[in-house]
Coordinates of C-alpha atoms in Angstrom, one line a residue:
Chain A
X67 CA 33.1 129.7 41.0
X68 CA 30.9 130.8 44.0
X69 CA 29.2 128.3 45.5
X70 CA 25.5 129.0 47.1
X71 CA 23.0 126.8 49.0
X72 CA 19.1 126.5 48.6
X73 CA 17.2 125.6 51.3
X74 CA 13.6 124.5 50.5
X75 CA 12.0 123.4 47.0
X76 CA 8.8 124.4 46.3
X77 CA 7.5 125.4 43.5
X78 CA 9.5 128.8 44.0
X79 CA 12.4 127.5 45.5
X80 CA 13.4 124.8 43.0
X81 CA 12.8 127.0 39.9
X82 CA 14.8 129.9 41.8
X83 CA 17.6 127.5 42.3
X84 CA 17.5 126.4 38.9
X85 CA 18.0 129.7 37.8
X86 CA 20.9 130.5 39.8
X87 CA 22.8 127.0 38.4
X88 CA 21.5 127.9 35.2
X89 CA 23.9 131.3 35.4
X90 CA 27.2 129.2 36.0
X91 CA 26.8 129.3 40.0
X92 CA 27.4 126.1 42.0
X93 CA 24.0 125.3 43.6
X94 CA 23.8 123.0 46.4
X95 CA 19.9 122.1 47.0
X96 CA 18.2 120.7 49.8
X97 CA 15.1 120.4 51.3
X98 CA 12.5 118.7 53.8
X99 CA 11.0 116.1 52.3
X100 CA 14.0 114.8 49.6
X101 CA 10.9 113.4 47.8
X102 CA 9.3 116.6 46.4
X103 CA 8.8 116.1 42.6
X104 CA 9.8 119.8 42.1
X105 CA 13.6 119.1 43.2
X106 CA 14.3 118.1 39.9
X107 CA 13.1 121.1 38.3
X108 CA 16.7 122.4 39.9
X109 CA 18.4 119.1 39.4
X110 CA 17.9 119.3 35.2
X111 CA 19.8 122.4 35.4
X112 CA 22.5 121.7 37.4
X113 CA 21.8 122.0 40.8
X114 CA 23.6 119.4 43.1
X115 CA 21.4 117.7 45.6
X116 CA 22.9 117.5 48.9
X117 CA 20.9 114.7 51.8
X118 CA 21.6 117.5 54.8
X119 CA 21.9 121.2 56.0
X120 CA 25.2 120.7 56.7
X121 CA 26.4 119.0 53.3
X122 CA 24.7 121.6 51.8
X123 CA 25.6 125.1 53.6
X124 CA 29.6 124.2 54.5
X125 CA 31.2 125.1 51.2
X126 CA 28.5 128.2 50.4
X127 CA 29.2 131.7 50.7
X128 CA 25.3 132.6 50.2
X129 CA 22.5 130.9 51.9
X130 CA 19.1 131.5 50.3
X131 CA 16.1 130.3 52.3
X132 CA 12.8 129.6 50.7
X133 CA 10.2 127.8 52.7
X134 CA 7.2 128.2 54.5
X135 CA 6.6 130.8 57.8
X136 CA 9.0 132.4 60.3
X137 CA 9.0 129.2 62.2
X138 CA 9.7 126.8 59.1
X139 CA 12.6 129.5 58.7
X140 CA 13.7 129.3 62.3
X141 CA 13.8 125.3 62.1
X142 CA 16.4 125.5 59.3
X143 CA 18.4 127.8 60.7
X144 CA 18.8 126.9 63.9
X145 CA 17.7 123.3 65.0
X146 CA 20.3 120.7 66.0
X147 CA 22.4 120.3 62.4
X148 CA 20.8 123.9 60.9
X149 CA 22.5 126.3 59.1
X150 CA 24.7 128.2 62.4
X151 CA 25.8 124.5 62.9
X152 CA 27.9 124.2 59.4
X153 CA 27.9 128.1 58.4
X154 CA 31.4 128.8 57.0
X155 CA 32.6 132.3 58.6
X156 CA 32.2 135.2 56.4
X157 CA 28.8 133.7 54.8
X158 CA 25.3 135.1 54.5
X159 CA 21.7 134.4 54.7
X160 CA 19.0 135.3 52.2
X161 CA 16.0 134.7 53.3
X162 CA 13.2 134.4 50.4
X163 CA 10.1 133.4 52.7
X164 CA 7.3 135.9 53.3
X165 CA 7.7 136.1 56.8
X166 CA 6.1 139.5 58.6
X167 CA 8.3 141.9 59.7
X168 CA 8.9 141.2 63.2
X169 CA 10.0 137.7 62.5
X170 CA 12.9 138.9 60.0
X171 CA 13.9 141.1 62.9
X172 CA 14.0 138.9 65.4
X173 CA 15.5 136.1 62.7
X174 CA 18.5 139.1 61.8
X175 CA 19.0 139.9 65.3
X176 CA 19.5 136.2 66.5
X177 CA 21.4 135.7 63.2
X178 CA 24.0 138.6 64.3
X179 CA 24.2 137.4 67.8
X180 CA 26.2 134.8 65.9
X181 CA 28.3 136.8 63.5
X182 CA 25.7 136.0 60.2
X183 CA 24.4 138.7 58.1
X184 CA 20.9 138.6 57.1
X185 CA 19.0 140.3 54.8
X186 CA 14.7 139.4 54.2
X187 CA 14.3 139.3 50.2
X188 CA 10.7 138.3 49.9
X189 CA 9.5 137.6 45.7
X190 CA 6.3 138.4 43.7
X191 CA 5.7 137.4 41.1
X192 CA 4.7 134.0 41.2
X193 CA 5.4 130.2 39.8
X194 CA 5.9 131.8 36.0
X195 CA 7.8 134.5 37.2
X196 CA 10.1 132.0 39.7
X197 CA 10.6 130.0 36.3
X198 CA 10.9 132.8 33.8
X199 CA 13.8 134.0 36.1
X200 CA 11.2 137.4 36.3
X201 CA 10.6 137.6 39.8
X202 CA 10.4 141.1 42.1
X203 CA 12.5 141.0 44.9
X204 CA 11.7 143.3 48.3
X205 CA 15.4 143.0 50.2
X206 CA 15.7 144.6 53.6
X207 CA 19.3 144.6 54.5
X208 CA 22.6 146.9 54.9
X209 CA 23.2 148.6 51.9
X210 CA 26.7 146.4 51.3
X211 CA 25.1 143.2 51.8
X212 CA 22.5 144.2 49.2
X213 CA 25.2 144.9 46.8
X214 CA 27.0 142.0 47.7
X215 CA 24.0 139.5 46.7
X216 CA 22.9 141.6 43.6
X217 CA 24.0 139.7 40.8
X218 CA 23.0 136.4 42.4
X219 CA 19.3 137.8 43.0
X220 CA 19.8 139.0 38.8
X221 CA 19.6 135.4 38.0
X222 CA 16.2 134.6 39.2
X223 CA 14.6 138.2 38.8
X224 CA 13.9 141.0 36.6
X225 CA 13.0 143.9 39.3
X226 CA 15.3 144.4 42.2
X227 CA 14.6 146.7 45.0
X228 CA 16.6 147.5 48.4
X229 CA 13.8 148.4 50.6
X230 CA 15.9 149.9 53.7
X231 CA 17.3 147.8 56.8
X232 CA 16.3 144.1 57.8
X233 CA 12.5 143.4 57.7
X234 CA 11.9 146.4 54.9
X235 CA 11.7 143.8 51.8
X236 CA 8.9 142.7 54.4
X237 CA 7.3 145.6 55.0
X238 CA 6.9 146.5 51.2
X239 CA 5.9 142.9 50.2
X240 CA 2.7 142.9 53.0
X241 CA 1.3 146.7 51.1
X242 CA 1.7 145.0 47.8
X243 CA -0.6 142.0 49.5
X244 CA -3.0 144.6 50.9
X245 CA -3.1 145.9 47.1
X246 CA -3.6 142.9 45.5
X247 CA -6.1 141.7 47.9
X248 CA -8.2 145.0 47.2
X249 CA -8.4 145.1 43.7
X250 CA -9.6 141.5 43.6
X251 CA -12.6 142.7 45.9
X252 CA -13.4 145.3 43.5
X253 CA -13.2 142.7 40.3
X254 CA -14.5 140.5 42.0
X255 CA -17.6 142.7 42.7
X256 CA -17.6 144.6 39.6
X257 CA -18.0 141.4 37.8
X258 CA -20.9 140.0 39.9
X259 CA -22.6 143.5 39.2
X260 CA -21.8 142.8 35.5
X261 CA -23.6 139.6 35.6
X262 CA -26.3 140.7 37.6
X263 CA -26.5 143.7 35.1
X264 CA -26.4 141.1 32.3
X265 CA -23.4 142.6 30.8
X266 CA -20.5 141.0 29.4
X267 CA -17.2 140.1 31.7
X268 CA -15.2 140.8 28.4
X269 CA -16.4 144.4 28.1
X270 CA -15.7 145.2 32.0
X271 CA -11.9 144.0 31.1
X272 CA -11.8 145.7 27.8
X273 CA -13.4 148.9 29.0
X274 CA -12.6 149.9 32.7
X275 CA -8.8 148.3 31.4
X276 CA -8.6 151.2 29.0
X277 CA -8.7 153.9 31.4
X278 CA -8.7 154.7 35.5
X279 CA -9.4 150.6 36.2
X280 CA -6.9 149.8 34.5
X281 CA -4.8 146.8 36.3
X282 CA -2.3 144.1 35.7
X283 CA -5.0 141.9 38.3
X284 CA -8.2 143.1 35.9
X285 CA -6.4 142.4 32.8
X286 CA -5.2 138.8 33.6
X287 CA -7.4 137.8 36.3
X288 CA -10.7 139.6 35.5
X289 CA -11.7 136.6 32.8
X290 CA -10.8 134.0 35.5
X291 CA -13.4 135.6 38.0
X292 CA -16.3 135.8 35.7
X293 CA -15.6 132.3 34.3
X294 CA -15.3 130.4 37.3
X295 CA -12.0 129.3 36.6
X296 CA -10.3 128.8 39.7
X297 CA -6.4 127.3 39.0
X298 CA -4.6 128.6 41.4
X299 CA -1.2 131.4 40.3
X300 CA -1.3 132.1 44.1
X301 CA -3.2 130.1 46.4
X302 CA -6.3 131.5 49.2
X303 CA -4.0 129.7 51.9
X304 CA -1.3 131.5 51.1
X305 CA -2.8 135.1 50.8
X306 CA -4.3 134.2 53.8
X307 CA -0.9 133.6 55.8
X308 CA 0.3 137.0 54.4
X309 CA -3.0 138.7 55.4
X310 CA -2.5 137.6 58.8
X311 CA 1.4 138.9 58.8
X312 CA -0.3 142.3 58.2
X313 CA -2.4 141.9 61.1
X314 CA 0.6 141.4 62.7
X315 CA 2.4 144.1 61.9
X316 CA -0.2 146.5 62.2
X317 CA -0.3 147.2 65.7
X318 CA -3.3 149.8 66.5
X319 CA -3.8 150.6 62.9
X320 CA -7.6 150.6 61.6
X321 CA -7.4 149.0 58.4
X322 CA -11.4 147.8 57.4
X323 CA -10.6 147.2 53.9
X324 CA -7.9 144.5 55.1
X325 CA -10.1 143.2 57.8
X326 CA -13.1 142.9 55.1
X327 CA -10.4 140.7 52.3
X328 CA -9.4 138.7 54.9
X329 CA -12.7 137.9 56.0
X330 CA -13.7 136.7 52.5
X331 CA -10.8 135.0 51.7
X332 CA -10.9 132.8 55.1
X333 CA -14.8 132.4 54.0
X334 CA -13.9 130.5 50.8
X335 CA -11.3 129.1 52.0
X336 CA -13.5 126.8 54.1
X337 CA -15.7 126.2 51.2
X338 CA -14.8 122.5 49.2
X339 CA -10.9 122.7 47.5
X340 CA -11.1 127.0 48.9
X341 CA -7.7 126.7 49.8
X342 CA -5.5 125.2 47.1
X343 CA -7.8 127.6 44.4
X344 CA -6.5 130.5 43.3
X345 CA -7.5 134.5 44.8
X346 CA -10.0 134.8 42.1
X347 CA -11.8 131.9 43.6
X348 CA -12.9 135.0 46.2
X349 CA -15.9 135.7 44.0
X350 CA -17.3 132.1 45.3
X351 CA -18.1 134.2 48.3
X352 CA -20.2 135.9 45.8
X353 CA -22.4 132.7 45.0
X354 CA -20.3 131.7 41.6
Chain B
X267 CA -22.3 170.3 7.9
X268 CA -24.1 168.2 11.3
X269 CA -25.2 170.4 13.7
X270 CA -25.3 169.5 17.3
X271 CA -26.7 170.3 20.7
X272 CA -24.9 170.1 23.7
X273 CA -26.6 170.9 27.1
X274 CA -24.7 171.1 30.1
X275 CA -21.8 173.2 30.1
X276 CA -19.8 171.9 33.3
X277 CA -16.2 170.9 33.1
X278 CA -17.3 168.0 31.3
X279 CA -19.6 169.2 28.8
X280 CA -17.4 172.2 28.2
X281 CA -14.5 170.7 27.3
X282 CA -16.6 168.2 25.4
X283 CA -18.3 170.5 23.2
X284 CA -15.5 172.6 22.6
X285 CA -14.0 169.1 20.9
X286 CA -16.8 168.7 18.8
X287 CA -16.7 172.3 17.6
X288 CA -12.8 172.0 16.9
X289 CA -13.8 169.0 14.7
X290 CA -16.0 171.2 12.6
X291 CA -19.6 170.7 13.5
X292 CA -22.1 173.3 14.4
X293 CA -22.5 173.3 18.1
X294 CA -24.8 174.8 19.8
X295 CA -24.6 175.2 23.5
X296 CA -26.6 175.8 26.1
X297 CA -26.6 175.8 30.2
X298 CA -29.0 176.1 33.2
X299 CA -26.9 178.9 34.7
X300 CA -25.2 181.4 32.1
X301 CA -22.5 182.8 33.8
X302 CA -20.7 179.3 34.4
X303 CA -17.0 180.1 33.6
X304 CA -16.5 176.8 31.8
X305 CA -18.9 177.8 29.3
X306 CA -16.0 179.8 27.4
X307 CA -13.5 176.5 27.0
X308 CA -16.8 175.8 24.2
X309 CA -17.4 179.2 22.8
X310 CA -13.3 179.9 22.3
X311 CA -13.6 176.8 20.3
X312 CA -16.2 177.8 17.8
X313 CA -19.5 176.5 20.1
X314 CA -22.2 179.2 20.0
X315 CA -24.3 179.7 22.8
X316 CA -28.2 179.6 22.8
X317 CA -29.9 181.1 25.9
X318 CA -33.0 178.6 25.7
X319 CA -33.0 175.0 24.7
X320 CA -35.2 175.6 22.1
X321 CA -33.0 177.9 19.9
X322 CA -30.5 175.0 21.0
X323 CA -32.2 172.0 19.9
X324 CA -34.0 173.0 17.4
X325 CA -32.0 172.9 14.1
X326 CA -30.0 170.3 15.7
X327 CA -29.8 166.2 14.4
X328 CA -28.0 165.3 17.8
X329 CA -28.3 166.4 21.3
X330 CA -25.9 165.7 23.7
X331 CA -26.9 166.3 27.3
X332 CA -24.1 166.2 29.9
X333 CA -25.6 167.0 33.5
X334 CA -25.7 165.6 37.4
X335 CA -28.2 163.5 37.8
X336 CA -31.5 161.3 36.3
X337 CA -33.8 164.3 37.8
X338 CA -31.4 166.6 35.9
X339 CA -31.4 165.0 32.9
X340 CA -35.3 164.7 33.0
X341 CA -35.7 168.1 33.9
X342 CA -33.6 169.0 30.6
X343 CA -35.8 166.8 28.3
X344 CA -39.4 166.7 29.5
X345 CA -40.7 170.4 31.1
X346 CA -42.3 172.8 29.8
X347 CA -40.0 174.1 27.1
X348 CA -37.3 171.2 27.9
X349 CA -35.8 169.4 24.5
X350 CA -39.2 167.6 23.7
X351 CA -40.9 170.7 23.1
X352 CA -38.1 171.6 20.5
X353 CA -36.6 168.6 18.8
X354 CA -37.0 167.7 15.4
X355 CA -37.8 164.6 13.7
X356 CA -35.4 161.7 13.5
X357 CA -32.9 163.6 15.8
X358 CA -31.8 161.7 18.8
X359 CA -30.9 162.4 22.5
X360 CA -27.0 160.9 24.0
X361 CA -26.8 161.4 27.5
X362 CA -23.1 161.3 29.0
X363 CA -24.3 161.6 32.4
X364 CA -23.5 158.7 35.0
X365 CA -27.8 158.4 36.0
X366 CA -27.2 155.2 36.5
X367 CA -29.4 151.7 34.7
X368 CA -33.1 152.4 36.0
X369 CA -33.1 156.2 35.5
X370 CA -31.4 155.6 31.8
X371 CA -34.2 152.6 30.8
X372 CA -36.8 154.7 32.2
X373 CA -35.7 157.4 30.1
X374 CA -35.2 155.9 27.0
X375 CA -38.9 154.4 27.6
X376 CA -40.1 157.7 27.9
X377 CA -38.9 159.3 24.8
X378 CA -39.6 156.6 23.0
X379 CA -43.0 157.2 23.4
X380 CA -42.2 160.8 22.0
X381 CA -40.8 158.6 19.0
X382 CA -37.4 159.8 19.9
X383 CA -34.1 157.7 19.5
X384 CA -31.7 157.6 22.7
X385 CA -28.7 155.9 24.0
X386 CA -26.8 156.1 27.2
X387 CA -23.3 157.0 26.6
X388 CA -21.6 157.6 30.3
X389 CA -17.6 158.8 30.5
X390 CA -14.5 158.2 32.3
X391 CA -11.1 160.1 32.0
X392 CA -12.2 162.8 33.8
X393 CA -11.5 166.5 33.1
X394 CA -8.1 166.0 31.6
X395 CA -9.4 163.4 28.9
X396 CA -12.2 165.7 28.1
X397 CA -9.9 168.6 27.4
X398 CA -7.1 166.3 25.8
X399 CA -10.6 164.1 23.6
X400 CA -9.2 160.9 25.0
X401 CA -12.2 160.2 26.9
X402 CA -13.8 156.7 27.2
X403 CA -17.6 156.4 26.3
X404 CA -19.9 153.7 27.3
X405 CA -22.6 153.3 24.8
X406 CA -26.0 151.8 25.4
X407 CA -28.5 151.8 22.6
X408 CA -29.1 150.3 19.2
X409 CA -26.3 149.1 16.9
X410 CA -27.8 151.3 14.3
X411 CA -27.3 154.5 16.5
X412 CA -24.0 153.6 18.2
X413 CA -22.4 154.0 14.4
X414 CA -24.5 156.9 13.5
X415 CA -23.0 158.9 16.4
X416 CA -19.9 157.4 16.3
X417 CA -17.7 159.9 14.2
X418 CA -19.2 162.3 17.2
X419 CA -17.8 160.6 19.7
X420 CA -14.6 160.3 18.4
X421 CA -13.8 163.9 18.1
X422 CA -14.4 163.4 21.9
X423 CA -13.0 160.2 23.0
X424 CA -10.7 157.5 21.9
X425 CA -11.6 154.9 23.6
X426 CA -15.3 154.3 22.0
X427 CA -17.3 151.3 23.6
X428 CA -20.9 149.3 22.7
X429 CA -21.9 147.8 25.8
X430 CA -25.5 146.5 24.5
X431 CA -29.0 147.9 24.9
X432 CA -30.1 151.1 26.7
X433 CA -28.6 151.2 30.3
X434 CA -25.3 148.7 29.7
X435 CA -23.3 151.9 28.8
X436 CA -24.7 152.9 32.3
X437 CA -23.7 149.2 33.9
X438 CA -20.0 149.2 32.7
X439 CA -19.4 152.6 34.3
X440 CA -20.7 151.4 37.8
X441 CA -18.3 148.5 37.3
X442 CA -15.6 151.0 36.9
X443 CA -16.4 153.4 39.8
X444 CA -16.4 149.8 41.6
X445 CA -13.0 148.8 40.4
X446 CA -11.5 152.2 41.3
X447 CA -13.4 152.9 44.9
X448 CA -11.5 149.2 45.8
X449 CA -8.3 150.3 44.3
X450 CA -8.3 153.8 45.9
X451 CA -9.1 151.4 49.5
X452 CA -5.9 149.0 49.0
X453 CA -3.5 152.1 48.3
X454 CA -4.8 153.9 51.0
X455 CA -4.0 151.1 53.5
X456 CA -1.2 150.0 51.3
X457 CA 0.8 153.9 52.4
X458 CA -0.9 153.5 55.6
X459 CA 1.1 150.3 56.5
X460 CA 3.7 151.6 54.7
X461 CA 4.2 154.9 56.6
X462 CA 3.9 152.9 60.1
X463 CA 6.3 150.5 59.3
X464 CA 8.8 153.4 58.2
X465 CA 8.9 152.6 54.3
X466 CA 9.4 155.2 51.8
X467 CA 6.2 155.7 50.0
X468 CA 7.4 155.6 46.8
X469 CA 9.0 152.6 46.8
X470 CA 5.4 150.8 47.6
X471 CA 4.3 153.0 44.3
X472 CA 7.7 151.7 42.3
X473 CA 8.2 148.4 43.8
X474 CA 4.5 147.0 43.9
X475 CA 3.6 149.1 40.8
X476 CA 6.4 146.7 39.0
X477 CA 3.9 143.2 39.6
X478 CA 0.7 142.0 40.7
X479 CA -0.3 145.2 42.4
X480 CA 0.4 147.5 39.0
X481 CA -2.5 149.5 38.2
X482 CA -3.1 153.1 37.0
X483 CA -4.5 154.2 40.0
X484 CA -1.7 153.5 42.1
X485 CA 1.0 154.9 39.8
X486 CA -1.2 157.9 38.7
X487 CA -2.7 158.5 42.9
X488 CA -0.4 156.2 45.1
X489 CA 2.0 159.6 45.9
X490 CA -0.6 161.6 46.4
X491 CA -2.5 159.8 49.1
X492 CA 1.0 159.4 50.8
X493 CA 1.7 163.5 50.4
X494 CA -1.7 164.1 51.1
X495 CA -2.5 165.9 48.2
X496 CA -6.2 165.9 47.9
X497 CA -6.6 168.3 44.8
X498 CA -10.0 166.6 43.0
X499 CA -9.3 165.0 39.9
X500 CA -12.8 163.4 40.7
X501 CA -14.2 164.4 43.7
X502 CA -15.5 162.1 46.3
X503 CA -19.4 163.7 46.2
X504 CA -19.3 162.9 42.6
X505 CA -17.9 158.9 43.8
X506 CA -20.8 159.1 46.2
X507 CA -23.5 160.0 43.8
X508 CA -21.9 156.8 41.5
X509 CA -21.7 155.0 44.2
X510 CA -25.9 155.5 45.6
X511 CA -26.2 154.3 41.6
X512 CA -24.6 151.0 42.4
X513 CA -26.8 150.3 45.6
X514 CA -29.9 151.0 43.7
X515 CA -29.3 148.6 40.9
X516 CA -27.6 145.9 43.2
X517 CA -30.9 145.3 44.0
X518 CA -30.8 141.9 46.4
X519 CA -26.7 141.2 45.7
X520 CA -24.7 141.7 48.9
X521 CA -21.4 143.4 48.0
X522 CA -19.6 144.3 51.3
X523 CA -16.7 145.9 49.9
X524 CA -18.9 148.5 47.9
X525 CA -20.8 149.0 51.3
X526 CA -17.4 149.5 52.9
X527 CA -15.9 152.5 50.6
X528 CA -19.3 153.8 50.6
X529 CA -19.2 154.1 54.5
X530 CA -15.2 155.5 54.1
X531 CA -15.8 157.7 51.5
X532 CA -19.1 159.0 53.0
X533 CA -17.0 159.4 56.6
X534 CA -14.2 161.9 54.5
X535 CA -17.3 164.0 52.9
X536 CA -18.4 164.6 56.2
X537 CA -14.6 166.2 57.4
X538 CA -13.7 169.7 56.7
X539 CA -13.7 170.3 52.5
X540 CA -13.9 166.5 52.0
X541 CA -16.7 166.1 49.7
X542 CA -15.5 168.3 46.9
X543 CA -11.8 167.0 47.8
X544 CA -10.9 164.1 45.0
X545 CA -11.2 160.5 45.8
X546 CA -7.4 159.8 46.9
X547 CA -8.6 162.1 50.5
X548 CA -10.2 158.7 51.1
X549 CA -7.0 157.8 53.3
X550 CA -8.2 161.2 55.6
X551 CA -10.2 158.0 57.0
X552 CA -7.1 157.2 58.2
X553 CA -6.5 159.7 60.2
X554 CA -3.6 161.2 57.3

């Protein structure tokens, strides 16, 4: 039986890793803080908890990171007792994290400076999808290593895309953030409009859903806005980490729209619990 | 059988009346400028054109008006000879126009005082649902005169919406044209991104279009901002026009991202051919 390690359980990570014990694979878990109630989300379903890196990564012929930012990433790998420290030869890293593209570069370049192959497999998707074992996965990466990792990323996901060489699962995962990010704008201020306008929220779903506004963000997200409720799927903080991975990779690139979002976003997010709530918590900005 | 007005024979109201005619109802057709090549898509399908209003609107129980703007749609009802002069009693005025709120309350107010019934009944789907009848209408006006003009709609539509009083019809459609001016945005600096950072365009339309970030405009538009094909399905002056609609019934609200594609979509009608170029040439912005 092929034996993989997970690094980092969060809310995506420990569901992820449940997945993958969950199709028969051996799943040796660890993460930061051993205290995390979500460990045992992957526990329950077979997952084997192991106290360090190095318990963890020895006997694994895949390495699947999930964690933070580039630097959270960096730290596992390697720090004093990372992954390059018990590594067996022949093993690879996949590297879940959304990262920016120039850190997955730098992370695969450093990574084959020591005989690893990397590939950057970012997920959307979210906490349901990590669960459902639904997720969309961006991987960047040679063509054989993709293959090579395939079925493994069929266990936690339903949509699987090879994106083109390291940082390319990257690239595609910051446009879909720029998307997203946009079209809750426009509910966002279609939906203050609506109320200023005195018109039902329902009706804007129902009726700009049945035609060129249609949207998988109007449809589930739209009643959220206009009701005020907040519960995060993907938190401001987060969207705001990506945001700034696209400033990042941007260069010279004039991109107002993504400028204006971000500007929003880092607005609420300094409002009372901004943060932790969910994107749709943008139309706060918007006096709800 | 119901006999019907229709004034306004553009690519809209052409396509429209034709429908109706199909569906068996006297329609009688008119147009500001006769030689208008659209005007045969109704004729061809039964629709018999008057030269004045009058001989329009006369013998007619419903008149459908399908112009530009609010002055346009005044023009048609209140001067000298316009559908006041000709219209019989009990038969009511639908104007599929986007005129936005004030212009359709004032002109609702107005013929009331003529003691004639009218509701707002605005359109999205563009030319192809108006050919193909699968248009979406936006009805404003009473309950009693949303079903009495129902089975008329429905030889033109199917996706057949009451949105409340007078004007709401007019207030779901500026939500739309929000919804899609903020979509058209993210996938313009979605491919933007994309094409700087090397990634094939249609994997952000396949990959993102699989999640979060699905929507009809980006499956149906996403390729064609990355090719740069700019052939109008609805062209950006018409966006603009919507757009002016929105600032005047904002009144004190402060919706920056609806100021933002205003300024980008009024930057692109100011290039070579961009005005009558369709919405997706918003990414000429940037600099495609």
């Amino acid at each position: 039986m092929k034996t993989v390690a997970f690094l980092g359980m969060g809310v995506m990570g420990s569901a992820m890793a449940g997945n993958l014990a969950k199709a028969g694979y051996q799943v040796n878990i660890w993460n930061r803080n051993p205290d995390r109630s979500e460990i045992k989300q992957a526990t329950e379903r077979g997952a084997a908890w192991c106290s360090t890196i190095a318990t963890a990564v020895k006997p694994a012929q895949v390495i699947f990171i999930c964690v933070g930012n580039g630097k959270d990433v960096e730290e596992v790998l390697f720090t004093h007792q990372g992954v390059v420290d018990a590594i067996a030869p022949g093993s690879v890293v996949v590297d879940c994290s959304t990262i920016g593209v120039v850190s997955a570069q730098a992370i695969g370049n450093r990574l084959q400076s020591y005989g690893i192959d990397f590939c950057d497999a970012p997920v959307s998707g979210g906490d349901i999808g990590a669960r459902a074992g639904t997720l969309t996965f961006m991987v960047g990466g040679s063509p054989e290593l993709y293959n090579r990792i395939l079925p493994l990323l069929q266990a936690m996901g339903k949509n699987i895309f090879h994106c083109g060489p390291i940082g390319s699962g990257q690239a595609v995962k910051l446009c879909n953030q720029i998307l997203v990010s946009h079209y809750m704008m426009g509910i966002c201020e279609a939906m203050t409009l609506a109320e200023h306008l005195a018109v039902a929220p329902q009706l804007v779903v129902d009726v700009c859903g049945s035609g060129a506004a249609a949207s998988w963000a109007l449809t589930n997200l739209g009643m959220k806005v206009a009701q005020g409720d907040f519960t995060p799927g993907f938190m401001i903080k987060h969207m705001l980490k990506d945001l700034n991975l696209v400033t990042a990779a941007q260069g010279e690139l004039n991109l107002p729209g993504t400028k204006l979002v971000t500007e929003l976003f880092t607005a609420v997010a300094n409002l009372p619990q901004g943060a932790e709530q969910g994107t749709q918590a943008m139309v706060r900005f918007y006096g709800k």
